Amino acid sequence: MSKYKSEKITIDGITFDSKDEAKYYEYLKILKARGKIQNFELQPKFILIPSFKYKGKTERAATYTLDFLVYNFDGTETYIDVKGYSTQQGEFKFKLLKSQHPNMDFRWIARSLKYGKDGWIDYKELQKKRRKNKRK
């Protein structure tokens, strides 16, 4: 079990950090088989801050690794990160990533059978719906 209380799961010899991430992988395989997407790959990585020297010591690069990169038939690419919940650090790094690559399509998505289309919904949209539902 990880620090975020998610269980690792292995499918097709690939170990995923959570059940939802594994389910999204299976969902992408179905979309590809049905001809809805061209292809996808796992774990695209971005360098947010390159490694550097500080007072003679090397500081490691700060990176952000998303869960999936989806290649669409129209030539566009969509970067997907599957979220169960967010952390302040994750939100900051995601915002930094989007600021460095404003023309790229980055998405946080969550699994929701209640609110999501095909079981998936934009993470921020899910939060809004849950807050609205809680007020009722």
JSON list of C-alpha atoms in Angstrom, two decimals, residues 3-109:
[
{"chain": "A", "resi": 3, "resn": "LYS", "atom": "CA", "xyz": [1.47, 6.55, 1.22]},
{"chain": "A", "resi": 4, "resn": "TYR", "atom": "CA", "xyz": [-1.85, 7.59, -0.37]},
{"chain": "A", "resi": 5, "resn": "LYS", "atom": "CA", "xyz": [-3.51, 4.31, 0.76]},
{"chain": "A", "resi": 6, "resn": "SER", "atom": "CA", "xyz": [-3.88, 3.04, -2.79]},
{"chain": "A", "resi": 7, "resn": "GLU", "atom": "CA", "xyz": [-3.07, -0.54, -3.69]},
{"chain": "A", "resi": 8, "resn": "LYS", "atom": "CA", "xyz": [-0.70, -1.32, -6.52]},
{"chain": "A", "resi": 9, "resn": "ILE", "atom": "CA", "xyz": [-2.16, -3.60, -9.17]},
{"chain": "A", "resi": 10, "resn": "THR", "atom": "CA", "xyz": [-0.54, -5.43, -12.11]},
{"chain": "A", "resi": 11, "resn": "ILE", "atom": "CA", "xyz": [-2.23, -5.84, -15.49]},
{"chain": "A", "resi": 12, "resn": "ASP", "atom": "CA", "xyz": [-0.52, -7.10, -18.66]},
{"chain": "A", "resi": 13, "resn": "GLY", "atom": "CA", "xyz": [2.75, -7.22, -16.69]},
{"chain": "A", "resi": 14, "resn": "ILE", "atom": "CA", "xyz": [2.49, -3.48, -15.91]},
{"chain": "A", "resi": 15, "resn": "THR", "atom": "CA", "xyz": [2.28, -2.37, -12.28]},
{"chain": "A", "resi": 16, "resn": "PHE", "atom": "CA", "xyz": [-0.02, 0.58, -11.67]},
{"chain": "A", "resi": 17, "resn": "ASP", "atom": "CA", "xyz": [-0.05, 2.77, -8.56]},
{"chain": "A", "resi": 18, "resn": "SER", "atom": "CA", "xyz": [-3.80, 2.45, -8.08]},
{"chain": "A", "resi": 19, "resn": "LYS", "atom": "CA", "xyz": [-6.85, 0.47, -9.14]},
{"chain": "A", "resi": 20, "resn": "ASP", "atom": "CA", "xyz": [-8.28, 3.53, -10.87]},
{"chain": "A", "resi": 21, "resn": "GLU", "atom": "CA", "xyz": [-5.12, 4.01, -12.92]},
{"chain": "A", "resi": 22, "resn": "ALA", "atom": "CA", "xyz": [-5.29, 0.33, -13.95]},
{"chain": "A", "resi": 23, "resn": "LYS", "atom": "CA", "xyz": [-8.97, 0.72, -14.87]},
{"chain": "A", "resi": 24, "resn": "TYR", "atom": "CA", "xyz": [-8.16, 3.75, -17.02]},
{"chain": "A", "resi": 25, "resn": "TYR", "atom": "CA", "xyz": [-5.46, 1.69, -18.78]},
{"chain": "A", "resi": 26, "resn": "GLU", "atom": "CA", "xyz": [-8.10, -0.94, -19.59]},
{"chain": "A", "resi": 27, "resn": "TYR", "atom": "CA", "xyz": [-10.48, 1.83, -20.73]},
{"chain": "A", "resi": 28, "resn": "LEU", "atom": "CA", "xyz": [-7.80, 3.19, -23.12]},
{"chain": "A", "resi": 29, "resn": "LYS", "atom": "CA", "xyz": [-7.22, -0.30, -24.52]},
{"chain": "A", "resi": 30, "resn": "ILE", "atom": "CA", "xyz": [-10.95, -0.51, -25.32]},
{"chain": "A", "resi": 31, "resn": "LEU", "atom": "CA", "xyz": [-10.95, 2.95, -26.93]},
{"chain": "A", "resi": 32, "resn": "LYS", "atom": "CA", "xyz": [-7.99, 1.94, -29.09]},
{"chain": "A", "resi": 33, "resn": "ALA", "atom": "CA", "xyz": [-9.61, -1.37, -30.10]},
{"chain": "A", "resi": 34, "resn": "ARG", "atom": "CA", "xyz": [-12.80, 0.49, -31.08]},
{"chain": "A", "resi": 35, "resn": "GLY", "atom": "CA", "xyz": [-10.84, 3.01, -33.16]},
{"chain": "A", "resi": 36, "resn": "LYS", "atom": "CA", "xyz": [-11.64, 5.97, -30.90]},
{"chain": "A", "resi": 37, "resn": "ILE", "atom": "CA", "xyz": [-7.97, 6.83, -30.25]},
{"chain": "A", "resi": 38, "resn": "GLN", "atom": "CA", "xyz": [-4.88, 6.18, -32.31]},
{"chain": "A", "resi": 39, "resn": "ASN", "atom": "CA", "xyz": [-2.64, 4.98, -29.48]},
{"chain": "A", "resi": 40, "resn": "PHE", "atom": "CA", "xyz": [-1.43, 5.74, -25.95]},
{"chain": "A", "resi": 41, "resn": "GLU", "atom": "CA", "xyz": [1.67, 5.41, -23.85]},
{"chain": "A", "resi": 42, "resn": "LEU", "atom": "CA", "xyz": [2.40, 5.21, -20.15]},
{"chain": "A", "resi": 43, "resn": "GLN", "atom": "CA", "xyz": [4.17, 7.57, -17.77]},
{"chain": "A", "resi": 44, "resn": "PRO", "atom": "CA", "xyz": [5.22, 10.60, -19.86]},
{"chain": "A", "resi": 45, "resn": "LYS", "atom": "CA", "xyz": [7.68, 12.60, -17.77]},
{"chain": "A", "resi": 46, "resn": "PHE", "atom": "CA", "xyz": [8.32, 16.34, -17.73]},
{"chain": "A", "resi": 47, "resn": "ILE", "atom": "CA", "xyz": [11.20, 18.22, -16.14]},
{"chain": "A", "resi": 48, "resn": "LEU", "atom": "CA", "xyz": [9.81, 21.16, -14.19]},
{"chain": "A", "resi": 49, "resn": "ILE", "atom": "CA", "xyz": [13.16, 22.40, -12.89]},
{"chain": "A", "resi": 50, "resn": "PRO", "atom": "CA", "xyz": [16.39, 20.97, -14.33]},
{"chain": "A", "resi": 51, "resn": "SER", "atom": "CA", "xyz": [19.11, 19.79, -11.95]},
{"chain": "A", "resi": 52, "resn": "PHE", "atom": "CA", "xyz": [21.42, 22.59, -10.84]},
{"chain": "A", "resi": 53, "resn": "LYS", "atom": "CA", "xyz": [24.36, 23.36, -8.60]},
{"chain": "A", "resi": 54, "resn": "TYR", "atom": "CA", "xyz": [23.77, 25.19, -5.34]},
{"chain": "A", "resi": 55, "resn": "LYS", "atom": "CA", "xyz": [26.76, 26.05, -3.16]},
{"chain": "A", "resi": 56, "resn": "GLY", "atom": "CA", "xyz": [28.78, 23.32, -4.82]},
{"chain": "A", "resi": 57, "resn": "LYS", "atom": "CA", "xyz": [26.17, 20.60, -4.43]},
{"chain": "A", "resi": 58, "resn": "THR", "atom": "CA", "xyz": [23.96, 19.24, -7.18]},
{"chain": "A", "resi": 59, "resn": "GLU", "atom": "CA", "xyz": [20.23, 19.53, -6.63]},
{"chain": "A", "resi": 60, "resn": "ARG", "atom": "CA", "xyz": [18.10, 16.91, -8.39]},
{"chain": "A", "resi": 61, "resn": "ALA", "atom": "CA", "xyz": [15.71, 17.91, -11.11]},
{"chain": "A", "resi": 62, "resn": "ALA", "atom": "CA", "xyz": [12.06, 18.41, -10.15]},
{"chain": "A", "resi": 63, "resn": "THR", "atom": "CA", "xyz": [9.85, 16.30, -12.41]},
{"chain": "A", "resi": 64, "resn": "TYR", "atom": "CA", "xyz": [6.18, 15.55, -12.99]},
{"chain": "A", "resi": 65, "resn": "THR", "atom": "CA", "xyz": [5.19, 12.15, -14.35]},
{"chain": "A", "resi": 66, "resn": "LEU", "atom": "CA", "xyz": [1.67, 11.81, -15.66]},
{"chain": "A", "resi": 67, "resn": "ASP", "atom": "CA", "xyz": [-0.10, 8.49, -16.04]},
{"chain": "A", "resi": 68, "resn": "PHE", "atom": "CA", "xyz": [-0.90, 8.47, -19.77]},
{"chain": "A", "resi": 69, "resn": "LEU", "atom": "CA", "xyz": [-0.28, 10.21, -23.07]},
{"chain": "A", "resi": 70, "resn": "VAL", "atom": "CA", "xyz": [-3.12, 9.67, -25.56]},
{"chain": "A", "resi": 71, "resn": "TYR", "atom": "CA", "xyz": [-2.57, 10.11, -29.30]},
{"chain": "A", "resi": 72, "resn": "ASN", "atom": "CA", "xyz": [-5.76, 11.25, -31.01]},
{"chain": "A", "resi": 73, "resn": "PHE", "atom": "CA", "xyz": [-6.56, 10.69, -34.70]},
{"chain": "A", "resi": 74, "resn": "ASP", "atom": "CA", "xyz": [-6.68, 14.44, -35.36]},
{"chain": "A", "resi": 75, "resn": "GLY", "atom": "CA", "xyz": [-2.97, 14.69, -34.47]},
{"chain": "A", "resi": 76, "resn": "THR", "atom": "CA", "xyz": [-3.50, 16.13, -30.99]},
{"chain": "A", "resi": 77, "resn": "GLU", "atom": "CA", "xyz": [-2.14, 14.67, -27.80]},
{"chain": "A", "resi": 78, "resn": "THR", "atom": "CA", "xyz": [-3.83, 14.54, -24.41]},
{"chain": "A", "resi": 79, "resn": "TYR", "atom": "CA", "xyz": [-1.87, 14.05, -21.19]},
{"chain": "A", "resi": 80, "resn": "ILE", "atom": "CA", "xyz": [-3.88, 12.33, -18.47]},
{"chain": "A", "resi": 81, "resn": "ASP", "atom": "CA", "xyz": [-3.26, 12.01, -14.74]},
{"chain": "A", "resi": 82, "resn": "VAL", "atom": "CA", "xyz": [-5.74, 9.79, -12.88]},
{"chain": "A", "resi": 83, "resn": "LYS", "atom": "CA", "xyz": [-6.49, 11.17, -9.41]},
{"chain": "A", "resi": 84, "resn": "GLY", "atom": "CA", "xyz": [-8.24, 9.71, -6.41]},
{"chain": "A", "resi": 85, "resn": "TYR", "atom": "CA", "xyz": [-7.62, 12.92, -4.52]},
{"chain": "A", "resi": 86, "resn": "SER", "atom": "CA", "xyz": [-5.18, 15.79, -4.75]},
{"chain": "A", "resi": 87, "resn": "THR", "atom": "CA", "xyz": [-2.40, 17.09, -2.54]},
{"chain": "A", "resi": 88, "resn": "GLN", "atom": "CA", "xyz": [-1.13, 20.64, -2.26]},
{"chain": "A", "resi": 89, "resn": "GLN", "atom": "CA", "xyz": [2.22, 19.55, -3.73]},
{"chain": "A", "resi": 90, "resn": "GLY", "atom": "CA", "xyz": [0.51, 17.77, -6.63]},
{"chain": "A", "resi": 91, "resn": "GLU", "atom": "CA", "xyz": [-1.67, 20.77, -7.42]},
{"chain": "A", "resi": 92, "resn": "PHE", "atom": "CA", "xyz": [1.35, 23.09, -7.37]},
{"chain": "A", "resi": 93, "resn": "LYS", "atom": "CA", "xyz": [3.40, 20.85, -9.67]},
{"chain": "A", "resi": 94, "resn": "PHE", "atom": "CA", "xyz": [0.45, 20.43, -12.05]},
{"chain": "A", "resi": 95, "resn": "LYS", "atom": "CA", "xyz": [-0.05, 24.20, -12.19]},
{"chain": "A", "resi": 96, "resn": "LEU", "atom": "CA", "xyz": [3.68, 24.69, -12.84]},
{"chain": "A", "resi": 97, "resn": "LEU", "atom": "CA", "xyz": [3.56, 22.10, -15.64]},
{"chain": "A", "resi": 98, "resn": "LYS", "atom": "CA", "xyz": [0.60, 23.85, -17.29]},
{"chain": "A", "resi": 99, "resn": "SER", "atom": "CA", "xyz": [2.31, 27.24, -17.01]},
{"chain": "A", "resi": 100, "resn": "GLN", "atom": "CA", "xyz": [5.42, 25.91, -18.77]},
{"chain": "A", "resi": 101, "resn": "HIS", "atom": "CA", "xyz": [3.42, 24.21, -21.56]},
{"chain": "A", "resi": 102, "resn": "PRO", "atom": "CA", "xyz": [0.29, 26.35, -22.05]},
{"chain": "A", "resi": 103, "resn": "ASN", "atom": "CA", "xyz": [-0.49, 24.93, -25.49]},
{"chain": "A", "resi": 104, "resn": "MET", "atom": "CA", "xyz": [-0.56, 21.31, -24.37]},
{"chain": "A", "resi": 105, "resn": "ASP", "atom": "CA", "xyz": [-3.69, 19.47, -23.21]},
{"chain": "A", "resi": 106, "resn": "PHE", "atom": "CA", "xyz": [-3.22, 18.31, -19.60]},
{"chain": "A", "resi": 107, "resn": "ARG", "atom": "CA", "xyz": [-6.08, 16.74, -17.66]},
{"chain": "A", "resi": 108, "resn": "TRP", "atom": "CA", "xyz": [-6.67, 15.42, -14.19]},
{"chain": "A", "resi": 109, "resn": "ILE", "atom": "CA", "xyz": [-9.44, 12.86, -14.25]}
]
